[in-house]
Short mmCIF file of C-alpha atoms in Angstrom, two decimals:
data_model
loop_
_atom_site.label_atom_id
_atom_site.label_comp_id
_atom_site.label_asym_id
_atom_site.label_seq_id
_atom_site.Cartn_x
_atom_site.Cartn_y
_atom_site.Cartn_z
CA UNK G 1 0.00 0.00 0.00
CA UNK G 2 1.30 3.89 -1.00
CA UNK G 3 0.50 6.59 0.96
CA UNK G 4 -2.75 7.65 -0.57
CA UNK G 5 -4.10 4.43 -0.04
CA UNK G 6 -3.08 4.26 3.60
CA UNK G 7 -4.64 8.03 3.68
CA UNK G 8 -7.92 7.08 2.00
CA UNK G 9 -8.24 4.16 4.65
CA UNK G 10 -7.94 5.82 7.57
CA UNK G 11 -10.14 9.21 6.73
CA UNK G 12 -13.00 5.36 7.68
CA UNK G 13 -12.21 5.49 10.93
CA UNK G 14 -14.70 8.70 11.21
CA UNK G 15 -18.72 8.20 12.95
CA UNK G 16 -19.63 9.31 9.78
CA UNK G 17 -17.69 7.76 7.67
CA UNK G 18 -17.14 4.39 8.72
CA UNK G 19 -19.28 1.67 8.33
CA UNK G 20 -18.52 -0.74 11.17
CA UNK G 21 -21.22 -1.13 13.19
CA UNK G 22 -20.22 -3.78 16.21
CA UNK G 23 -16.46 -4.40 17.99
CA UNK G 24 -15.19 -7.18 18.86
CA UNK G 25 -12.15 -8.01 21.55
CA UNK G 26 -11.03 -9.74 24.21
CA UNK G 27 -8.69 -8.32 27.89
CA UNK G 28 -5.51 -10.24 28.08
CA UNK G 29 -4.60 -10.09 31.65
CA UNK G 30 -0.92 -9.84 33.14
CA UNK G 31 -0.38 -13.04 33.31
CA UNK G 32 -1.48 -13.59 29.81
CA UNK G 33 -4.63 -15.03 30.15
CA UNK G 34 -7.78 -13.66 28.89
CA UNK G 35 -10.34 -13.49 31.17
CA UNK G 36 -13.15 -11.72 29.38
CA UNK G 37 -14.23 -11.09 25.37
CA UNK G 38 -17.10 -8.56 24.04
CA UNK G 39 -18.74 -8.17 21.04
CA UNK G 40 -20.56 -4.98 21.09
CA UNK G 41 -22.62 -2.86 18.95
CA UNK G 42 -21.48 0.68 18.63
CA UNK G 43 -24.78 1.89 18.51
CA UNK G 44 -25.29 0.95 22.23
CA UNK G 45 -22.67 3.08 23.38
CA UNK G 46 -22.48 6.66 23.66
CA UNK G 47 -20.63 8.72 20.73
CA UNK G 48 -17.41 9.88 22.59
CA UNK G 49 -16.70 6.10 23.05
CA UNK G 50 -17.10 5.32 19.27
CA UNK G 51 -14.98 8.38 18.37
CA UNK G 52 -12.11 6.76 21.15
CA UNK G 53 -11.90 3.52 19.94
CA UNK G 54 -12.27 4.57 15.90
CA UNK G 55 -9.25 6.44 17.26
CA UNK G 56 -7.19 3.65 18.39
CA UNK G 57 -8.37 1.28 15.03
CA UNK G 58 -6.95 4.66 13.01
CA UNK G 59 -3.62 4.62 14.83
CA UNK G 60 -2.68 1.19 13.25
CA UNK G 61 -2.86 2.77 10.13
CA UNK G 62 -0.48 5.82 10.74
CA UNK G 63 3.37 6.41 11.05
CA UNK G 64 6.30 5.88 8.30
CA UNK G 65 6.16 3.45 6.00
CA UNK G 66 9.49 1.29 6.33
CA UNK G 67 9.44 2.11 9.97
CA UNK G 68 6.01 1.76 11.92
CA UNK G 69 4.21 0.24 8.79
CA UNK G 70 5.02 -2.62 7.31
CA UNK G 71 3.83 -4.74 3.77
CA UNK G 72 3.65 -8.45 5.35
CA UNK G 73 3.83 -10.57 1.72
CA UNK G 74 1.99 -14.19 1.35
CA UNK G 75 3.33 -16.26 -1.36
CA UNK G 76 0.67 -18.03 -4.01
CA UNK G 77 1.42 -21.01 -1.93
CA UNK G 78 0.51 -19.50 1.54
CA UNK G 79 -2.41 -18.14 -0.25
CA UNK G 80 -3.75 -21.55 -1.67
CA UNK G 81 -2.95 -23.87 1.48
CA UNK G 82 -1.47 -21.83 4.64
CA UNK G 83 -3.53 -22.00 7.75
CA UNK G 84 -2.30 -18.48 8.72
CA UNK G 85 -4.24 -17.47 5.41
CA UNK G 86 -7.44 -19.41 6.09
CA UNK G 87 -7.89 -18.12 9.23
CA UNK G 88 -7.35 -14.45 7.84
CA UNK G 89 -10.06 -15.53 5.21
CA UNK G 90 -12.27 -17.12 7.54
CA UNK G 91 -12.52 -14.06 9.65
CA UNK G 92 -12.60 -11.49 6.72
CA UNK G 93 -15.36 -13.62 4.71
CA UNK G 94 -17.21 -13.89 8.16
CA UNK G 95 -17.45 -9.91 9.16
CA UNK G 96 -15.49 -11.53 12.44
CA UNK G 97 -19.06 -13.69 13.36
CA UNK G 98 -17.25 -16.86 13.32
CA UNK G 99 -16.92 -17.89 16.59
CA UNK G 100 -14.57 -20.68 16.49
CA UNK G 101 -12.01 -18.73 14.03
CA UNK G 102 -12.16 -15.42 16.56
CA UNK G 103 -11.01 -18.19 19.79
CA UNK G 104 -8.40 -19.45 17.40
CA UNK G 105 -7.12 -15.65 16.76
CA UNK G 106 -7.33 -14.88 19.99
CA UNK G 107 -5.01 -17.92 21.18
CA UNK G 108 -2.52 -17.09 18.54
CA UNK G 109 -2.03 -13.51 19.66
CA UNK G 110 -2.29 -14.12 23.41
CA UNK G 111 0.70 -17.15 22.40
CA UNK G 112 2.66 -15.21 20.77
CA UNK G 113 2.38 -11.47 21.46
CA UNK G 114 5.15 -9.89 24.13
CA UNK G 115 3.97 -6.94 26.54
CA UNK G 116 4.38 -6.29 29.89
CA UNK G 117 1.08 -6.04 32.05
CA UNK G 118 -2.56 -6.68 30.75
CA UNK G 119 -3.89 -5.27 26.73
CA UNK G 120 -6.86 -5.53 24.73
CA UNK G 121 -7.25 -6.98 21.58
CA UNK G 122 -9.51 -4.58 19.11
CA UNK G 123 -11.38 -6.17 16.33
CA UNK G 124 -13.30 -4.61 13.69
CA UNK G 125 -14.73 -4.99 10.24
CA UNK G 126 -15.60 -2.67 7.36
CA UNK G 127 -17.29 -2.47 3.99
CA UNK G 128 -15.99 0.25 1.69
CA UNK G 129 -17.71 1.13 -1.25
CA UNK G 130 -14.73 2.65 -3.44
CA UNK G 131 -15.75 5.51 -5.29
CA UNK G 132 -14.75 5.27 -8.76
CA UNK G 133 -13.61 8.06 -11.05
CA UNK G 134 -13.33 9.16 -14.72
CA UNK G 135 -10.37 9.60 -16.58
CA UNK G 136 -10.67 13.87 -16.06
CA UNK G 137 -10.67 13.21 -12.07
CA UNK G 138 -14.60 13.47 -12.00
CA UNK G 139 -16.07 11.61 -9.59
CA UNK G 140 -19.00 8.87 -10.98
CA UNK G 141 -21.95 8.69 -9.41
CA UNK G 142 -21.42 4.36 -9.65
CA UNK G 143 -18.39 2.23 -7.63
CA UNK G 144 -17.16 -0.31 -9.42
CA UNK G 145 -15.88 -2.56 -6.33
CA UNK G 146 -16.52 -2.80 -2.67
CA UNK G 147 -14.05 -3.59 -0.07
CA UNK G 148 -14.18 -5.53 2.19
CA UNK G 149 -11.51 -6.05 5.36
CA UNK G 150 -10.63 -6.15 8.79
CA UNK G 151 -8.46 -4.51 11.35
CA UNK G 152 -6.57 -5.55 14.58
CA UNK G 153 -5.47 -3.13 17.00
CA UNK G 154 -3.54 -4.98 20.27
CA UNK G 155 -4.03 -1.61 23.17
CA UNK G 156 -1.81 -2.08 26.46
CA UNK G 157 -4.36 -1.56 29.55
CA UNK G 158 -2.49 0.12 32.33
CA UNK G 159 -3.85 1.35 36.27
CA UNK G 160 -3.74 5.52 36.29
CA UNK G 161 -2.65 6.98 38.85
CA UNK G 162 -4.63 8.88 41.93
CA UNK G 163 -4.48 12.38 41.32
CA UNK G 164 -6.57 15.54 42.35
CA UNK G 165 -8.91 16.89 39.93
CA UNK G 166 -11.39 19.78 39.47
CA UNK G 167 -15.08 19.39 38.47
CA UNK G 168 -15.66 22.94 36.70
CA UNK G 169 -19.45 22.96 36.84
CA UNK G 170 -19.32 22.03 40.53
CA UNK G 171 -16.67 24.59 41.20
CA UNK G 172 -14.63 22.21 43.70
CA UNK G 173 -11.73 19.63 43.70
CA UNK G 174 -12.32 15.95 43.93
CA UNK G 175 -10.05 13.10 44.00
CA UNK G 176 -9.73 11.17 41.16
CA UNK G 177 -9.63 7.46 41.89
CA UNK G 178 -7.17 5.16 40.16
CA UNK G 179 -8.53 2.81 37.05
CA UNK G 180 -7.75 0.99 34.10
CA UNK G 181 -7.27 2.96 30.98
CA UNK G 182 -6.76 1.74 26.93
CA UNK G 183 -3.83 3.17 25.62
CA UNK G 184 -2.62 3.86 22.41
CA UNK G 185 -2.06 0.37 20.07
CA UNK G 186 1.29 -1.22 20.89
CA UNK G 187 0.82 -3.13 17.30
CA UNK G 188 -1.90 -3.96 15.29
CA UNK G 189 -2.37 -4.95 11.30
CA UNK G 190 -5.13 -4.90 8.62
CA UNK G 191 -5.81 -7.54 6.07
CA UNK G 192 -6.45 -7.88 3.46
CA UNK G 193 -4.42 -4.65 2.16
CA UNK G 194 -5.56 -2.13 -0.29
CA UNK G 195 -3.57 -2.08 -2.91
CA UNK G 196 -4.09 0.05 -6.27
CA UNK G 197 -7.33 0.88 -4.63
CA UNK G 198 -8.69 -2.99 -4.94
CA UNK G 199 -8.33 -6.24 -2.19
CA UNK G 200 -5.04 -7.61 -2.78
CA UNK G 201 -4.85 -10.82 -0.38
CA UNK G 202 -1.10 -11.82 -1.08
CA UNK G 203 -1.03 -8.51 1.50
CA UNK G 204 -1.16 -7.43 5.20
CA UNK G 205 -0.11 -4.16 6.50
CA UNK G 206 1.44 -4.80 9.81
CA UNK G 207 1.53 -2.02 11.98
CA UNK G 208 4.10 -1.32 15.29
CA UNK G 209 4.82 1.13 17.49
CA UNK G 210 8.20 0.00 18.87
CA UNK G 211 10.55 0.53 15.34
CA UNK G 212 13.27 -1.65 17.77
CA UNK G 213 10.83 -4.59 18.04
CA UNK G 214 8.21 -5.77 15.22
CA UNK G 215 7.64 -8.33 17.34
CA UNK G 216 8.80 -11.33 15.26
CA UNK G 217 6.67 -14.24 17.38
CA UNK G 218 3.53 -12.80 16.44
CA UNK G 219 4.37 -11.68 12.74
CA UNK G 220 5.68 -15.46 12.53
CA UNK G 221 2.37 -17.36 14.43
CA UNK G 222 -0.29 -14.72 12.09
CA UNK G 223 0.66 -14.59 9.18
CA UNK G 224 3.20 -17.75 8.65
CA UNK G 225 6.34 -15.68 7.75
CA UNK G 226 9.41 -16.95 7.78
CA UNK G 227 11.97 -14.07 7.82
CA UNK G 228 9.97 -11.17 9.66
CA UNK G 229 10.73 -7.42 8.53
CA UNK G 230 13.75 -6.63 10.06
CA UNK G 231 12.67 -3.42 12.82
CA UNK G 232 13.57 -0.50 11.20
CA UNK G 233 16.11 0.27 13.90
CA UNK G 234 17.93 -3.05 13.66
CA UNK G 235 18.27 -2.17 9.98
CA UNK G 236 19.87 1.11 10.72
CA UNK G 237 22.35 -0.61 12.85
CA UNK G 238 23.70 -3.55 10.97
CA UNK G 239 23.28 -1.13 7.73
CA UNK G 240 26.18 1.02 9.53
CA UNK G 241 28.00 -2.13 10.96
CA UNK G 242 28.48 -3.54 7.04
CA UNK G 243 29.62 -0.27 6.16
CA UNK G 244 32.01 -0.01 8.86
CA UNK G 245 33.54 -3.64 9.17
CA UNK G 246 33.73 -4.07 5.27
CA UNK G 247 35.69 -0.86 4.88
CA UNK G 248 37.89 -1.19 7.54
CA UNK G 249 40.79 1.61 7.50
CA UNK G 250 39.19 3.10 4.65
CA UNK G 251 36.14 4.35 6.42
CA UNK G 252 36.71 7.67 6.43
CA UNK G 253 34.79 11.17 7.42
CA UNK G 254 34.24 11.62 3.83
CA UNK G 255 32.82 8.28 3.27
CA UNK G 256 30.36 8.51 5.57
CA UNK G 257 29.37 12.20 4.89
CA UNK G 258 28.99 10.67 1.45
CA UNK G 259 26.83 8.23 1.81
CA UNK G 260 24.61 10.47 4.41
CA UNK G 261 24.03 13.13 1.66
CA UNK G 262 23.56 10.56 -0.92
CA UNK G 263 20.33 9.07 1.27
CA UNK G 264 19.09 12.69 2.37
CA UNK G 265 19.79 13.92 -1.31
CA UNK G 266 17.30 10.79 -2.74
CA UNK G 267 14.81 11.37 -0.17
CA UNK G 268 14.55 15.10 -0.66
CA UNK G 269 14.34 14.43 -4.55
CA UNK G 270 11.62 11.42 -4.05
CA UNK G 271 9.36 14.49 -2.07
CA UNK G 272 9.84 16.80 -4.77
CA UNK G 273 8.23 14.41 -7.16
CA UNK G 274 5.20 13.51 -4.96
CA UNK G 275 5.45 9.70 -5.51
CA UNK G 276 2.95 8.13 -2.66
CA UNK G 277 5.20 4.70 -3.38
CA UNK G 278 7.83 4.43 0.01
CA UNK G 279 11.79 5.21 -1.09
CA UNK G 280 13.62 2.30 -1.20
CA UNK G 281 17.92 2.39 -0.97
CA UNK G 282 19.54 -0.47 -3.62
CA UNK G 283 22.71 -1.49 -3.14
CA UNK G 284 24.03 -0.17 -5.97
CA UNK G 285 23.17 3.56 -4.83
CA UNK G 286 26.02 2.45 -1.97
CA UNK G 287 28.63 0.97 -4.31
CA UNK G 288 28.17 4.31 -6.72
CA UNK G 289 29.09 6.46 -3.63
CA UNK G 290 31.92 4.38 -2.47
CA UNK G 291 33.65 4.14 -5.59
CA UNK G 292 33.05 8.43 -6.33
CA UNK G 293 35.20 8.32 -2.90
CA UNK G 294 38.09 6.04 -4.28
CA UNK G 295 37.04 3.26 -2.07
CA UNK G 296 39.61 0.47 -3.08
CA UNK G 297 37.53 -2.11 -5.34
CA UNK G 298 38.39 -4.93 -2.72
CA UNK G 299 36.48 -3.47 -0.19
CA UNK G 300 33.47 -2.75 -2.45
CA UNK G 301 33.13 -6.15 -3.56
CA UNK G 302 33.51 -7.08 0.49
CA UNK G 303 30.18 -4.17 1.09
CA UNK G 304 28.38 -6.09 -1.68
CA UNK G 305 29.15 -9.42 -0.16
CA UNK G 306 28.19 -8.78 3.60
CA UNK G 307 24.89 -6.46 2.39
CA UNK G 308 23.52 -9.71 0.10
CA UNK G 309 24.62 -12.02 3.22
CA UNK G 310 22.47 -9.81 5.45
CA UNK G 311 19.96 -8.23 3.55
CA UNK G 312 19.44 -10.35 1.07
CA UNK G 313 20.64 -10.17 -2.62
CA UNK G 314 18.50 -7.55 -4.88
CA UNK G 315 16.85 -6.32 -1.31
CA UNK G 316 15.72 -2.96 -1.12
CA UNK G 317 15.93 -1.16 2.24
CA UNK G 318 13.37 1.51 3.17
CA UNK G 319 15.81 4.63 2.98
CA UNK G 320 14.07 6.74 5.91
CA UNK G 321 15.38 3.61 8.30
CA UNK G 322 19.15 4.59 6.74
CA UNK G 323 18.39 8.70 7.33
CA UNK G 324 20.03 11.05 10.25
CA UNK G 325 18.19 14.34 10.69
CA UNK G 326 22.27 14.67 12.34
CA UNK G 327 25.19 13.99 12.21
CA UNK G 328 26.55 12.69 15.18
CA UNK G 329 30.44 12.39 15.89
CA UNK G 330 31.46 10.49 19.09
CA UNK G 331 34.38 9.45 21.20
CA UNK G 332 34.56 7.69 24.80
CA UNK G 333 34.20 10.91 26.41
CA UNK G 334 32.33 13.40 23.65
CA UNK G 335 29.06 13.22 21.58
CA UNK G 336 29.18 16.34 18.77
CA UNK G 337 25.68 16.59 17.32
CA UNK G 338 25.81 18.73 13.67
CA UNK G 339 22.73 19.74 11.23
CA UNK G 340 22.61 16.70 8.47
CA UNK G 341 22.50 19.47 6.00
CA UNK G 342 25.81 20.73 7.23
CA UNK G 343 28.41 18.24 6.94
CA UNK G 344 30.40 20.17 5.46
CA UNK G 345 31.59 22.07 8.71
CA UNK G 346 33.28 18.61 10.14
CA UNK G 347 36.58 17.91 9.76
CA UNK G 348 39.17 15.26 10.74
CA UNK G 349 43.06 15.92 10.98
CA UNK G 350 46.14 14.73 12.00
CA UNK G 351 48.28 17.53 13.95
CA UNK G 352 52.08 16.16 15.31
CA UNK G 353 50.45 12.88 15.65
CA UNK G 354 47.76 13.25 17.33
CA UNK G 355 44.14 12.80 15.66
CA UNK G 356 41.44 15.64 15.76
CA UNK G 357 38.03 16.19 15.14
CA UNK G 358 37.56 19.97 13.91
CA UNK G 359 34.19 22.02 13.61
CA UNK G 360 34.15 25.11 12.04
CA UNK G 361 32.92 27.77 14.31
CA UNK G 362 31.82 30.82 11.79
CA UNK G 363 28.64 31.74 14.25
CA UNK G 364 28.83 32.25 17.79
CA UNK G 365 29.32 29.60 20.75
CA UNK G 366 28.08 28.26 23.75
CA UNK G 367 29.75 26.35 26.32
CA UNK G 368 26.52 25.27 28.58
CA UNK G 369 24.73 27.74 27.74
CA UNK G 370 27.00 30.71 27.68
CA UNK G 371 28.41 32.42 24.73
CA UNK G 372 31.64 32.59 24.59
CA UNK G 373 34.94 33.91 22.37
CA UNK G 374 37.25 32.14 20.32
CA UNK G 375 40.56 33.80 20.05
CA UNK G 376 43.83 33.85 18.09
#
């Protein structure tokens, strides 16, 4: 799914826009064992409820793509005989009324699913009729398809605290007594995904919160995949290990400037041409860089070698999980932060043996806080 699709998804999750009509769930307690499930009609609850959980079905659909949203990909084989897939099916093709495929949901993500303290699982189901339009952008009056699909939002329940409050039309203070409260979905996923504006169930778009952890046990137990998306943060971090170990002595200040404005560079250019489609980094946008910085051939080839070991050969990484907003330059004992777009001030030397990192100071400096001078 692009961006505009993701976008035209979640403007659903709106009282008047939506057409889900019941919820369905279950409360996992601490000790992972669920002691209640609901099914519920929105209709017998009072609108500021609907608009809250609409609200926490919604986030599942936001954040980057690459980072908090995820394409989870069936093969034609998963498709044709996986379990993971049937049960997907079942629940779709059953608006979430089939009772024995919602216990067997509910085991898998209560198996497989790592939180601390108690969470609700969120279910819901919607029918979209897609609007169709002509070739000019007009709007017809007739859709052509409707969608159908289902979301999953997994909400940690925590205890709030005791606090003092204020009842305005009162006009007097009152203690507020501590209770449970839904927070904000920890992970979450919708199926089938909406791709090119049409059902496309080879698709799931997997949703976390945690870019560190996408929570490989449950992406492996739901959906039957093998090799779970590397978190975007992991990526980041063995990205910059490959670069490092397979350059050796040749990773330079320049090299890695390089390869920083190279990434912010394709980014900035992908905006400019208002492609909805995520930016993906090849290899080969690397190896270009390395070799404009006379990295020796050897240790290209080695780059190559450890990124298809890793990655995976032909693999595309998500460039925002490569991108600094800063460049950060650090010893044992100091951490220099600079703007990404300003590289250009850093400098290493070598002064009567000794090695230096040197910032150009053209603007004024603070030490703490205070300004101070720089002289001669």
């Amino acid at each position: 799914m692009n961006e505009k699709e993701i976008a035209e998804i979640r403007r659903r999750f709106r009282p008047d826009k939506t057409n889900i009509s019941k919820i369905r769930g279950c409360y996992v307690n601490e000790s992972h064992e669920i002691v209640t499930d609901f099914y519920e009609s929105l209709g017998l609850i009072s609108p500021e409820q609907t608009e809250d959980i609409l609200a926490r079905l919604k986030k599942i659909l936001s954040g980057t793509q690459g980072k908090n949203l995820i394409d989870i990909e069936f093969s034609t084989q998963q498709v044709l005989e996986s379990e993971e897939h049937k049960l997907l099916t079942t629940l779709r093709k059953s608006g979430l009324s089939d009772d024995t495929a919602i216990k067997e949901f509910y085991e898998k993500v209560r198996s497989s699913v790592i939180l601390e303290g108690a969470y609700l699982i969120l279910l819901a189901n919607d029918t979209y009729d897609v609007p169709s339009f002509s070739k000019d952008g007009e709007k017809e009056d007739e859709s052509r398809e409707i969608f159908s699909y289902f979301v999953c939002a997994i909400c940690p329940v925590k205890l709030t605290k005791a606090a003092l409050g204020y009842h305005a039309h009162e006009k007097k203070f009152c203690n507020i007594r501590p209770d449970w409260a839904v927070g904000a979905p920890e992970l979450g996923f919708m199926f089938p995904a909406f791709d090119d504006r049409t059902a496309n169930i080879y698709q799931s778009l997997y949703y976390t919160r945690n870019v560190s952890d996408s929570q490989e046990a449950f992406v492996q137990t739901l959906f039957g995949t093998e090799t779970p998306p590397m978190p975007a943060t992991e990526q980041k971090e063995t990205f910059q290990s490959i670069l490092s170990e397979s350059i050796g002595e040749d990773c330079n200040m320049n090299i890695v400037k390089a390869v920083h404005s190279e990434i912010t560079e394709m980014i900035e250019e992908h905006k400019n041409t208002k492609n909805p489609e995520p930016l993906t980094l090849k290899k080969e946008n690397v190896k270009d860089v390395l070799t404009a910085c006379s990295v020796p051939e050897e240790k290209i080839r080695s780059f190559e070698e450890r990124f298809d070991e890793v990655f995976g050969e032909d693999t595309e990484i998500s460039a925002v999980n490569l991108a600094n907003k800063q460049i950060e330059v650090s010893t044992a004992d100091v951490s220099i932060k600079v703007n990404g777009e300003r590289g250009d001030l850093i400098r290493t030397r070598i002064i009567d043996g000794v090695k230096y990192i040197l910032i150009r100071a053209d603007d004024s400096v603070e030490v703490n806080g205070v300004k101070i001078s720089i002289n001669q």
